[in-house]
Coordinates of C-alpha atoms in Angstrom, one line a residue:
M1 CA -15.4 29.8 -21.0
S2 CA -12.2 31.1 -20.6
I3 CA -9.0 29.0 -20.4
S4 CA -7.9 30.5 -16.8
T5 CA -11.6 29.8 -15.2
F6 CA -11.5 25.9 -16.8
N7 CA -8.0 25.9 -15.3
R8 CA -9.6 26.4 -11.6
C9 CA -12.3 23.7 -12.4
W10 CA -9.7 21.3 -13.3
S11 CA -7.7 22.2 -9.7
K12 CA -11.0 22.0 -7.8
V13 CA -11.4 18.3 -9.0
I14 CA -7.5 17.6 -8.4
L15 CA -8.0 19.1 -4.9
E16 CA -11.0 17.7 -3.8
T17 CA -10.3 14.4 -4.5
L18 CA -7.1 14.9 -2.2
V19 CA -9.4 16.1 0.4
R20 CA -11.2 13.1 0.4
H21 CA -8.7 11.0 1.1
N22 CA -7.8 12.9 4.4
V23 CA -5.1 15.4 3.2
K24 CA -5.7 18.3 5.6
H25 CA -2.2 20.0 5.1
V26 CA -1.2 21.7 1.6
C27 CA 2.5 22.9 1.7
I28 CA 2.7 25.9 -1.2
A29 CA 5.5 27.5 -2.8
P30 CA 5.4 30.6 -4.5
G31 CA 5.1 30.5 -8.2
S32 CA 3.0 31.5 -11.3
R33 CA 2.5 28.0 -13.3
S34 CA 0.9 26.6 -10.0
T35 CA -1.5 29.8 -9.4
P36 CA -4.8 27.2 -10.7
L37 CA -3.9 25.1 -7.6
T38 CA -2.7 27.6 -5.5
L39 CA -5.9 29.3 -5.7
E40 CA -8.1 26.6 -5.0
A41 CA -6.0 25.1 -2.3
V42 CA -6.9 28.6 -0.6
R43 CA -10.6 28.4 -1.2
L44 CA -10.3 25.1 0.4
Q45 CA -8.7 26.2 3.3
E46 CA -11.5 29.4 3.5
R47 CA -14.2 26.7 3.6
G48 CA -12.3 24.9 6.6
K49 CA -11.5 22.2 4.5
V50 CA -7.4 22.1 5.0
H51 CA -4.9 24.1 6.4
C52 CA -2.2 26.0 4.1
H53 CA 1.1 26.5 4.7
T54 CA 4.0 28.3 2.8
H55 CA 7.8 28.4 2.7
F56 CA 10.1 30.1 0.0
D57 CA 12.5 27.2 -0.5
E58 CA 10.7 24.0 -2.0
R59 CA 13.3 21.4 -0.3
G60 CA 12.3 22.8 2.9
L61 CA 8.7 22.6 2.3
G62 CA 9.0 19.4 0.9
F63 CA 10.6 18.4 4.2
L64 CA 7.8 20.4 5.9
A65 CA 5.0 18.4 4.6
L66 CA 6.7 15.5 5.3
G67 CA 6.7 15.9 9.1
M68 CA 3.1 16.9 8.9
A69 CA 2.4 13.5 7.4
K70 CA 4.5 11.6 10.1
S71 CA 2.7 13.1 13.0
S72 CA -0.8 13.7 11.4
N73 CA -0.5 10.0 10.2
S74 CA -2.5 11.1 6.8
P75 CA -1.3 11.9 3.5
A76 CA 0.1 15.9 3.2
A77 CA 0.2 17.5 0.0
V78 CA 2.8 20.1 -1.7
I79 CA 2.3 22.7 -4.5
V80 CA 4.9 24.1 -6.5
T81 CA 5.8 25.7 -10.0
S82 CA 7.4 24.1 -12.6
G83 CA 11.5 23.9 -13.3
T84 CA 14.0 23.3 -10.8
A85 CA 11.0 24.2 -8.2
A86 CA 9.7 20.6 -8.6
A87 CA 13.3 19.0 -8.7
N88 CA 14.2 20.7 -5.2
L89 CA 11.6 17.9 -3.9
Y90 CA 13.7 15.0 -4.9
P91 CA 15.3 14.8 -1.2
A92 CA 12.0 14.5 0.1
I93 CA 10.6 12.6 -1.8
V94 CA 13.4 10.3 -1.3
E95 CA 13.0 10.1 2.5
A96 CA 9.3 10.0 2.1
R97 CA 9.7 6.4 -0.1
Q98 CA 12.2 5.3 2.1
S99 CA 10.4 5.6 5.5
G100 CA 6.7 4.8 3.9
E101 CA 5.6 8.2 4.5
K102 CA 2.4 9.5 2.5
L103 CA 3.3 12.7 0.7
I104 CA 1.3 13.8 -2.5
V105 CA 3.7 15.9 -4.6
L106 CA 1.3 18.5 -7.2
T107 CA 4.2 19.7 -9.7
A108 CA 2.5 22.6 -11.9
D109 CA 4.0 21.9 -15.6
R110 CA 4.3 23.7 -18.7
P111 CA 2.0 22.4 -21.4
P112 CA 3.4 20.0 -24.1
E113 CA 3.8 23.1 -27.0
L114 CA 6.4 24.6 -24.8
L115 CA 8.5 21.6 -24.1
E116 CA 12.2 21.2 -25.5
C117 CA 11.7 24.6 -27.7
G118 CA 13.6 26.8 -25.8
A119 CA 10.3 28.2 -23.6
N120 CA 11.5 29.8 -20.0
Q121 CA 11.1 27.6 -17.0
A122 CA 10.3 24.4 -19.1
I123 CA 11.9 21.4 -18.1
L124 CA 10.8 17.4 -18.6
Q125 CA 8.7 17.0 -15.6
E126 CA 6.5 13.9 -16.8
N127 CA 8.1 10.8 -14.4
M128 CA 10.9 13.0 -13.3
F129 CA 10.9 11.4 -9.9
A130 CA 11.5 7.9 -11.3
H131 CA 10.7 4.8 -9.2
Y132 CA 10.4 6.8 -6.1
P133 CA 6.7 7.3 -6.0
V134 CA 4.1 4.7 -5.7
A135 CA 2.0 6.2 -8.3
T136 CA 2.9 8.4 -10.7
V137 CA -0.2 10.4 -12.3
N138 CA 1.0 12.4 -15.8
L139 CA -1.9 14.7 -16.4
P140 CA -2.9 16.1 -19.7
K141 CA -3.3 19.7 -20.5
P142 CA -7.1 20.7 -18.8
S143 CA -9.8 20.0 -21.3
Q144 CA -13.3 19.7 -21.5
S145 CA -12.7 16.5 -23.8
Y146 CA -11.7 14.6 -20.4
A147 CA -14.5 13.8 -18.3
A148 CA -14.3 14.8 -14.4
K149 CA -15.3 11.7 -13.5
W150 CA -12.0 10.3 -15.2
L151 CA -9.7 13.0 -13.4
I152 CA -11.5 12.0 -10.3
S153 CA -11.0 8.4 -10.5
T154 CA -7.6 8.4 -12.3
L155 CA -6.4 10.4 -8.8
D156 CA -8.5 8.1 -6.5
Q157 CA -6.8 5.0 -7.5
A158 CA -3.6 6.8 -7.2
C159 CA -4.3 7.8 -3.6
H160 CA -5.4 4.3 -2.8
R161 CA -2.4 2.5 -3.9
Q162 CA -0.8 5.0 -1.8
L163 CA -2.9 3.8 1.3
V164 CA -2.0 0.2 0.6
E165 CA 1.6 0.6 0.1
K166 CA 2.5 3.8 1.7
G167 CA 5.2 6.6 0.1
V168 CA 4.7 9.1 -2.4
V169 CA 2.2 10.3 -5.4
H170 CA 3.5 12.3 -8.0
I171 CA 0.8 14.4 -9.9
N172 CA 2.3 16.3 -12.9
A173 CA -0.3 19.0 -13.8
P174 CA 0.5 21.1 -17.2
F175 CA -1.3 24.6 -17.3
A176 CA -1.7 26.8 -20.3
E177 CA -2.0 30.5 -20.0
P178 CA -3.7 32.7 -18.7
L179 CA -3.5 31.5 -15.8
Y180 CA -4.9 34.4 -13.9
E181 CA -8.3 36.4 -13.8
A182 CA -10.9 33.3 -13.7
D183 CA -14.5 33.9 -13.0
V184 CA -14.8 32.6 -9.7
N185 CA -18.5 32.6 -9.9
E186 CA -18.3 30.3 -13.1
I187 CA -16.2 27.5 -11.2
D188 CA -18.6 26.1 -9.1
E189 CA -21.3 26.1 -11.5
H190 CA -19.9 25.2 -14.6
V191 CA -21.4 22.2 -17.0
W192 CA -18.1 20.2 -17.0
L193 CA -18.8 19.6 -13.2
G194 CA -22.5 18.4 -13.7
P195 CA -21.8 14.6 -13.6
V196 CA -20.0 14.9 -10.5
R197 CA -21.7 17.6 -8.5
R198 CA -23.6 15.5 -6.3
W199 CA -20.1 14.1 -5.4
L200 CA -18.9 17.1 -4.7
G201 CA -21.2 18.0 -2.1
Q202 CA -20.4 15.1 -0.2
N203 CA -17.6 13.8 1.8
K204 CA -16.7 10.5 0.5
K205 CA -14.2 8.9 -1.6
W206 CA -14.9 8.0 -5.7
A207 CA -14.4 4.4 -5.0
E208 CA -15.1 2.5 -1.6
Y209 CA -12.5 -0.3 -1.1
Q210 CA -13.1 -3.0 1.9
E211 CA -10.9 -3.0 4.6
P212 CA -8.2 -5.4 4.5
Q213 CA -8.5 -8.6 6.7
L214 CA -7.2 -7.7 10.0
E215 CA -6.9 -11.2 11.6
V216 CA -3.5 -12.6 12.3
L217 CA -3.1 -16.4 12.1
M218 CA -0.8 -18.3 14.9
H219 CA 2.4 -19.6 13.4
E220 CA 1.3 -23.4 13.1
H221 CA 4.4 -24.5 15.3
W222 CA 4.0 -21.9 18.0
D223 CA 3.6 -24.1 21.1
D224 CA 6.9 -25.4 20.1
W225 CA 9.0 -22.6 19.2
R226 CA 7.5 -20.4 22.3
T227 CA 9.3 -23.1 24.5
K228 CA 12.5 -22.2 22.6
R229 CA 15.6 -19.6 23.2
G230 CA 14.0 -16.4 21.2
V231 CA 15.2 -12.6 20.8
I232 CA 13.2 -10.2 19.9
V233 CA 14.5 -7.0 17.9
A234 CA 12.2 -4.2 17.9
G235 CA 13.1 -1.7 15.2
K236 CA 11.1 1.4 13.8
L237 CA 7.2 1.0 14.6
P238 CA 4.5 3.3 14.3
Q239 CA 3.0 4.9 17.5
G240 CA 1.4 2.2 19.7
H241 CA 2.7 -0.9 17.4
G242 CA 4.9 -2.2 20.2
M243 CA 2.2 -2.1 23.1
G244 CA 2.4 -4.8 25.3
L245 CA 5.7 -6.1 23.8
K246 CA 7.7 -5.4 27.4
L247 CA 5.4 -7.1 29.3
W248 CA 5.0 -10.1 26.5
V249 CA 9.0 -10.6 26.5
E250 CA 9.4 -10.6 30.3
T251 CA 6.8 -13.6 30.4
M252 CA 8.6 -15.4 27.8
G253 CA 12.0 -14.8 29.2
W254 CA 13.4 -13.6 25.9
V255 CA 15.9 -11.3 25.0
L256 CA 14.4 -8.1 23.9
L257 CA 16.7 -5.5 21.8
T258 CA 14.8 -1.9 21.1
D259 CA 15.9 0.5 18.6
V260 CA 15.2 4.2 20.2
Q261 CA 12.5 4.4 17.1
S262 CA 10.5 1.7 18.5
G263 CA 8.6 3.3 21.1
V264 CA 9.5 0.7 23.2
E265 CA 10.5 0.6 26.7
P266 CA 13.7 -1.8 26.9
T267 CA 14.0 -4.4 29.3
L268 CA 18.1 -4.6 28.6
P269 CA 18.8 -1.0 27.6
Y270 CA 22.0 0.3 26.2
A271 CA 22.1 -2.8 23.6
D272 CA 24.2 -1.1 21.6
I273 CA 27.0 -1.0 24.2
W274 CA 26.7 -4.1 25.7
L275 CA 26.4 -6.0 22.7
A276 CA 30.1 -4.8 21.6
N277 CA 31.0 -7.7 24.5
K278 CA 32.2 -10.7 22.6
T279 CA 31.4 -13.2 25.0
V280 CA 27.4 -12.5 25.5
R281 CA 27.3 -11.7 21.7
E282 CA 28.2 -15.2 20.9
K283 CA 25.8 -16.4 23.4
L284 CA 23.2 -14.1 21.9
L285 CA 23.8 -15.7 18.5
Q286 CA 23.1 -19.5 19.9
A287 CA 19.1 -18.2 20.4
D288 CA 16.9 -20.5 18.2
L289 CA 14.9 -18.1 16.9
V290 CA 15.3 -14.3 16.2
V291 CA 11.6 -12.3 15.6
Q292 CA 12.4 -8.9 14.0
L293 CA 9.3 -6.5 14.5
G294 CA 9.6 -3.4 12.6
S295 CA 13.1 -1.7 10.8
H296 CA 15.6 0.6 10.2
F297 CA 18.2 0.0 13.4
V298 CA 20.1 2.6 13.9
S299 CA 22.6 0.4 16.1
K300 CA 25.8 -0.8 14.5
R301 CA 26.1 -3.6 17.0
I302 CA 22.1 -4.5 16.5
N303 CA 22.7 -4.8 12.7
Q304 CA 25.7 -6.9 13.3
F305 CA 24.0 -9.4 15.2
L306 CA 20.8 -9.4 12.7
S307 CA 23.6 -9.8 9.8
D308 CA 25.5 -12.6 11.8
F309 CA 22.6 -14.8 13.0
K310 CA 22.0 -18.2 11.1
G311 CA 19.0 -19.7 13.0
E312 CA 15.3 -19.5 12.4
F313 CA 14.4 -16.2 11.2
W314 CA 11.1 -14.3 11.4
L315 CA 9.9 -11.0 10.6
V316 CA 6.8 -9.0 11.3
D317 CA 6.0 -5.9 9.5
E318 CA 2.8 -4.3 8.2
S319 CA 4.2 -3.5 5.1
P320 CA 4.9 -6.0 2.0
K321 CA 8.2 -4.4 1.5
R322 CA 11.5 -6.0 2.0
I323 CA 13.1 -4.8 5.2
D324 CA 15.8 -7.3 5.8
P325 CA 19.2 -6.3 4.3
Y326 CA 20.6 -9.5 5.7
H327 CA 18.4 -11.6 3.5
H328 CA 17.6 -14.5 5.9
I329 CA 15.2 -17.7 5.3
Q330 CA 12.4 -16.4 6.9
T331 CA 8.8 -17.0 8.0
R332 CA 7.0 -13.2 7.0
F333 CA 4.1 -11.9 8.8
N334 CA 2.3 -9.1 7.1
A335 CA 0.7 -7.7 10.2
K336 CA 0.8 -5.2 13.0
A337 CA 3.4 -6.0 15.9
H338 CA 0.7 -5.5 18.5
L339 CA -1.8 -7.8 16.8
W340 CA 1.1 -10.6 16.2
L341 CA 1.6 -10.5 19.8
R342 CA -2.0 -11.0 20.4
A343 CA -1.9 -13.8 18.0
H344 CA 1.0 -15.8 19.6
P345 CA 0.1 -15.8 23.4
P346 CA 3.3 -16.0 25.5
L347 CA 4.3 -18.9 27.8
R348 CA 6.3 -18.0 31.4
Q349 CA 9.6 -18.8 31.4
K350 CA 13.0 -17.8 33.2
P351 CA 15.3 -15.8 31.5
W352 CA 17.7 -17.8 29.3
L353 CA 20.5 -15.3 28.8
L354 CA 21.2 -13.9 32.4
E355 CA 24.4 -12.7 31.1
A356 CA 22.9 -10.0 29.1
V357 CA 20.7 -9.0 32.1
A358 CA 24.0 -8.3 34.4
L359 CA 25.8 -6.7 31.2
S360 CA 23.0 -4.3 31.1
N361 CA 22.7 -3.5 34.4
F362 CA 26.3 -2.8 34.8
C363 CA 26.3 -0.5 32.0
A364 CA 23.7 1.7 33.5
S365 CA 26.4 2.5 36.1
F366 CA 29.2 2.6 34.1
I367 CA 27.7 4.9 31.5
E368 CA 26.6 7.2 34.2
Q369 CA 30.1 7.6 35.7
Q370 CA 31.8 7.8 32.3
V371 CA 29.4 10.6 30.8
G372 CA 29.8 12.6 34.0
G373 CA 27.5 15.7 35.3
S374 CA 28.5 18.3 33.0
L375 CA 26.5 19.5 30.2
N376 CA 27.6 18.1 27.1
E377 CA 27.0 16.5 23.8
A378 CA 27.1 12.8 25.6
S379 CA 25.2 13.9 29.1
L380 CA 22.1 15.3 26.6
A381 CA 21.9 12.0 24.8
H382 CA 21.9 10.1 28.0
H383 CA 19.8 12.6 30.1
I384 CA 17.8 13.5 27.2
E385 CA 14.2 12.9 28.9
R386 CA 15.3 16.2 31.1
A387 CA 15.3 18.0 28.1
F388 CA 11.7 18.1 27.2
P389 CA 8.0 17.7 29.0
K390 CA 6.0 14.7 28.9
N391 CA 3.7 16.2 26.5
A392 CA 6.2 16.8 24.1
A393 CA 7.3 14.9 21.0
L394 CA 11.1 14.4 20.4
F395 CA 12.4 14.7 16.8
L396 CA 16.3 13.4 16.7
G397 CA 18.5 14.1 13.5
N398 CA 20.9 12.0 12.0
S399 CA 24.9 11.4 12.3
L400 CA 26.1 11.3 15.8
F401 CA 23.7 12.4 18.1
V402 CA 20.8 9.6 17.2
R403 CA 23.6 7.0 17.8
L404 CA 24.4 8.5 21.2
V405 CA 20.6 8.4 22.3
D406 CA 20.0 5.1 20.9
A407 CA 23.2 3.7 22.8
L408 CA 22.9 5.8 26.1
T409 CA 19.3 6.4 26.8
K410 CA 17.0 4.2 28.8
R411 CA 13.8 5.2 27.8
T412 CA 11.4 5.5 30.9
E413 CA 8.5 7.5 29.8
N414 CA 5.9 7.0 27.1
Y415 CA 6.5 9.9 24.5
P416 CA 6.6 10.0 20.5
I417 CA 10.1 10.1 18.7
Y418 CA 10.0 11.2 15.3
T419 CA 13.4 10.6 13.1
N420 CA 14.1 10.7 9.2
R421 CA 15.9 7.4 9.3
G422 CA 14.5 6.2 5.9
A423 CA 17.3 7.7 3.8
S424 CA 19.3 9.0 7.1
G425 CA 20.3 12.4 5.2
I426 CA 20.8 15.4 6.9
D427 CA 18.7 17.6 4.7
G428 CA 15.6 19.1 5.9
L429 CA 15.6 18.2 9.3
I430 CA 14.7 21.4 10.8
A431 CA 11.8 21.6 8.4
T432 CA 10.5 17.9 9.2
A433 CA 10.7 18.9 13.0
V434 CA 8.5 22.0 12.3
G435 CA 6.2 19.7 10.1
V436 CA 5.8 17.4 13.1
G437 CA 4.5 19.8 15.7
I438 CA 2.3 21.6 12.9
G439 CA 0.8 18.2 12.3
A440 CA 0.4 16.8 15.5
N441 CA -0.3 20.3 17.0
Q442 CA 2.3 19.5 20.0
A443 CA 5.1 21.1 21.5
V444 CA 8.1 19.4 20.6
A445 CA 12.0 19.2 21.2
A446 CA 14.0 18.5 18.0
V447 CA 18.2 17.9 18.6
I448 CA 20.2 18.3 15.4
G449 CA 23.6 18.8 14.6
D450 CA 25.2 21.8 13.4
M451 CA 26.0 20.6 9.9
S452 CA 22.4 19.8 9.6
A453 CA 21.3 23.1 10.7
L454 CA 23.5 24.9 8.4
H455 CA 22.3 22.2 5.5
D456 CA 18.8 23.4 6.2
L457 CA 19.1 27.1 7.7
N458 CA 16.6 28.4 5.3
S459 CA 13.8 26.4 7.3
L460 CA 14.5 28.4 10.4
A461 CA 12.0 30.6 8.7
L462 CA 9.4 28.3 9.7
L463 CA 10.3 28.5 13.0
K464 CA 8.2 31.3 13.3
K465 CA 5.1 29.7 12.0
V466 CA 5.0 27.1 14.8
T467 CA 2.0 28.0 17.3
Q468 CA 3.3 25.2 20.3
P469 CA 6.5 25.6 22.4
F470 CA 9.2 24.4 20.2
V471 CA 13.0 24.0 21.1
L472 CA 15.6 23.3 18.4
F473 CA 18.8 22.0 20.0
V474 CA 22.1 22.5 17.9
I475 CA 24.7 20.4 19.2
N476 CA 27.6 22.2 17.8
N477 CA 30.8 20.5 17.6
N478 CA 32.5 22.0 15.0
G479 CA 31.9 19.7 11.9
G480 CA 30.7 16.1 11.2
A481 CA 31.6 14.4 14.2
I482 CA 30.4 11.2 13.0
F483 CA 33.1 10.9 10.6
D484 CA 35.6 10.7 13.6
M485 CA 34.6 6.9 13.6
L486 CA 35.9 6.3 10.7
P487 CA 39.6 5.0 10.3
V488 CA 40.8 7.9 7.9
D489 CA 44.1 9.6 8.4
V490 CA 43.7 12.8 10.5
D491 CA 44.4 15.3 7.9
A492 CA 42.2 14.0 5.5
K493 CA 39.3 13.6 7.9
N494 CA 39.2 17.3 9.1
A495 CA 39.9 18.6 5.2
Y496 CA 37.2 16.2 3.4
Y497 CA 35.0 14.3 6.1
R498 CA 34.7 16.9 9.0
L499 CA 34.7 20.2 7.6
P500 CA 35.3 22.6 10.5
H501 CA 33.4 25.8 9.9
N502 CA 33.9 27.6 13.2
L503 CA 30.6 29.3 13.0
G504 CA 28.0 29.8 15.9
F505 CA 23.9 30.0 15.9
A506 CA 23.2 33.1 18.0
E507 CA 23.6 35.5 14.5
A508 CA 21.6 32.9 12.6
A509 CA 18.9 32.9 15.3
S510 CA 18.9 36.6 15.2
V511 CA 18.7 36.8 11.3
F512 CA 15.2 35.2 11.7
D513 CA 14.0 36.9 14.7
L514 CA 14.2 33.6 17.0
K515 CA 15.0 33.3 20.9
Y516 CA 18.3 31.7 21.5
A517 CA 20.2 30.6 24.4
R518 CA 23.8 28.9 24.8
P519 CA 23.5 27.2 28.1
Y520 CA 26.8 26.1 29.9
T521 CA 25.5 24.0 32.7
W522 CA 22.1 21.4 33.6
A523 CA 21.0 24.4 36.0
D524 CA 21.3 26.6 33.1
L525 CA 19.6 24.8 30.7
G526 CA 17.0 23.7 33.0
S527 CA 16.0 27.5 33.6
V528 CA 16.1 28.2 29.9
L529 CA 13.8 25.0 29.3
K530 CA 11.6 26.3 32.0
Q531 CA 10.8 29.5 29.9
A532 CA 10.8 28.1 26.6
Y533 CA 8.2 25.5 27.5
M534 CA 6.0 27.9 28.5
R535 CA 6.0 30.0 25.4
K536 CA 4.2 29.3 22.1
E537 CA 7.2 29.8 19.8
A538 CA 10.4 28.8 19.3
T539 CA 13.8 28.7 21.1
V540 CA 16.9 27.9 19.6
I541 CA 19.4 26.3 22.0
E542 CA 23.1 25.9 21.1
I543 CA 25.0 23.2 23.0
K544 CA 28.7 23.7 22.2
A545 CA 31.0 20.6 22.4
G546 CA 34.3 19.5 21.6
P547 CA 35.0 18.0 17.9
N548 CA 36.0 14.6 19.4
D549 CA 34.6 14.8 23.0
A550 CA 31.4 12.5 22.4
T551 CA 33.1 10.1 20.0
N552 CA 36.2 9.5 22.2
L553 CA 33.9 8.7 25.1
Y554 CA 31.5 6.2 22.6
K555 CA 34.7 4.5 21.7
R556 CA 36.0 4.3 25.0
L557 CA 32.4 2.5 26.3
L558 CA 32.7 0.3 23.3
E559 CA 36.0 -0.7 24.2
Q560 CA 36.1 -1.3 27.7
I561 CA 32.8 -3.3 27.6
S562 CA 33.8 -5.8 25.1
F563 CA 36.5 -7.2 27.3
A564 CA 34.2 -6.8 30.4
V565 CA 33.8 -10.1 32.6
I566 CA 30.5 -10.3 34.1
G567 CA 29.4 -13.0 36.3
A568 CA 25.9 -14.1 35.7

């Protein structure tokens, strides 16, 4: 059998194993060395087993797969060729590791005899992503001396580890030439596949693991603790895991602090603002017990509260990883939030911190007054639910806008919210949002900043691939407005932090043949959105804002609330 044909047999086994671990989407970058993997993925698509997606930019491709993994709640695979094509996946791998998304990276490689000898496009790819993957598989050059059973079980074990730990699997696969002109008729009937041919005809994993015990045990002193003054802090949670939390907290009379990523309707909205009030914050720190559900809090004030709290601390999360950056002495529950709530029945009590209720209510009218009725960065954050229909998902970029939404929005509807808050970088945000829409087959409203859009400009090409309504809001405040919050000299801040660019995005949308609008009022925006969500394609909407408008308002709100005197 020719080398090229056996390369395809080897690749078939790799991809068939991944399909059995629920891989439905394979993202492919162009390249020669990855040809055996690419063509076998295409064959799987022809058989209806996967969907193949392409992009010319490997960095964007990695984030596209990341978005698909987020919204489909299943692993997404990426295939790239050797060399810096593989290195371009690093930012997406970092984000996937930090946020616990299931990404499977297949990097084609030169065989060992071509490494470190001057061969073209040959770099050291084994273990190139260091400790970021939960499992790394450095495969040998395809050879019939390795049993197909060994290859399957090796990959199966790596995928199971990903299922348990969440994160990235890196499979480095060297291939020798020739890479082309394989005999397709020989692939499926090759003798090397004989011992696993029955398995190939079935849709089952190589090893079947028993499901872990899902029962959550009640804390032995819960009857006592539930009578005390408690605070629930809800961070980033998987979809549906915060179910029933609002009612549970209202029954207990406890304080609920919610992050925008929690998916939970807040009982005390605008916490990032009212926690700036020193009097209320000091009273909140007198709580007997804080229970943290989830992690990765956007709010600086919530993070400061968690840092300063010295009392009894419980942490609930399904991951065994450490997610408490303040290193409390704690009781740890490895459980899903809604199952923990079910195991800890509430006791009906009156609210113990009425000042927080009063201040939150005051913030509602105060923020409305300060934001005003014009269309701008802050008002869009405050009224974000007016920017998309009920059947759509919301993707929030990083830096300033996600903080504004977290601080100024009162969530009233149940809709999925996606972010890249694992590493909180600005790279790949457009690509991730596109992946979210494709993975969920759902309309998406994505809101990112101008610097983020410039950083991922290549991924505007991906907007041509969406099949559901997709609106990309670009908030253009002429640079990195988040840095306006820093106590840095103004001249240095502009020259080395904010980086004003004086660019607009109409021309960029035109280059990629995308529909574009720049509304000036809420009425304009309403008209644009009505048309945009009727089309199964993408629309770029640019919101122009003053460089300091939103940060000045944010700082003004925090300053005025910090000294507010509110009667209980």
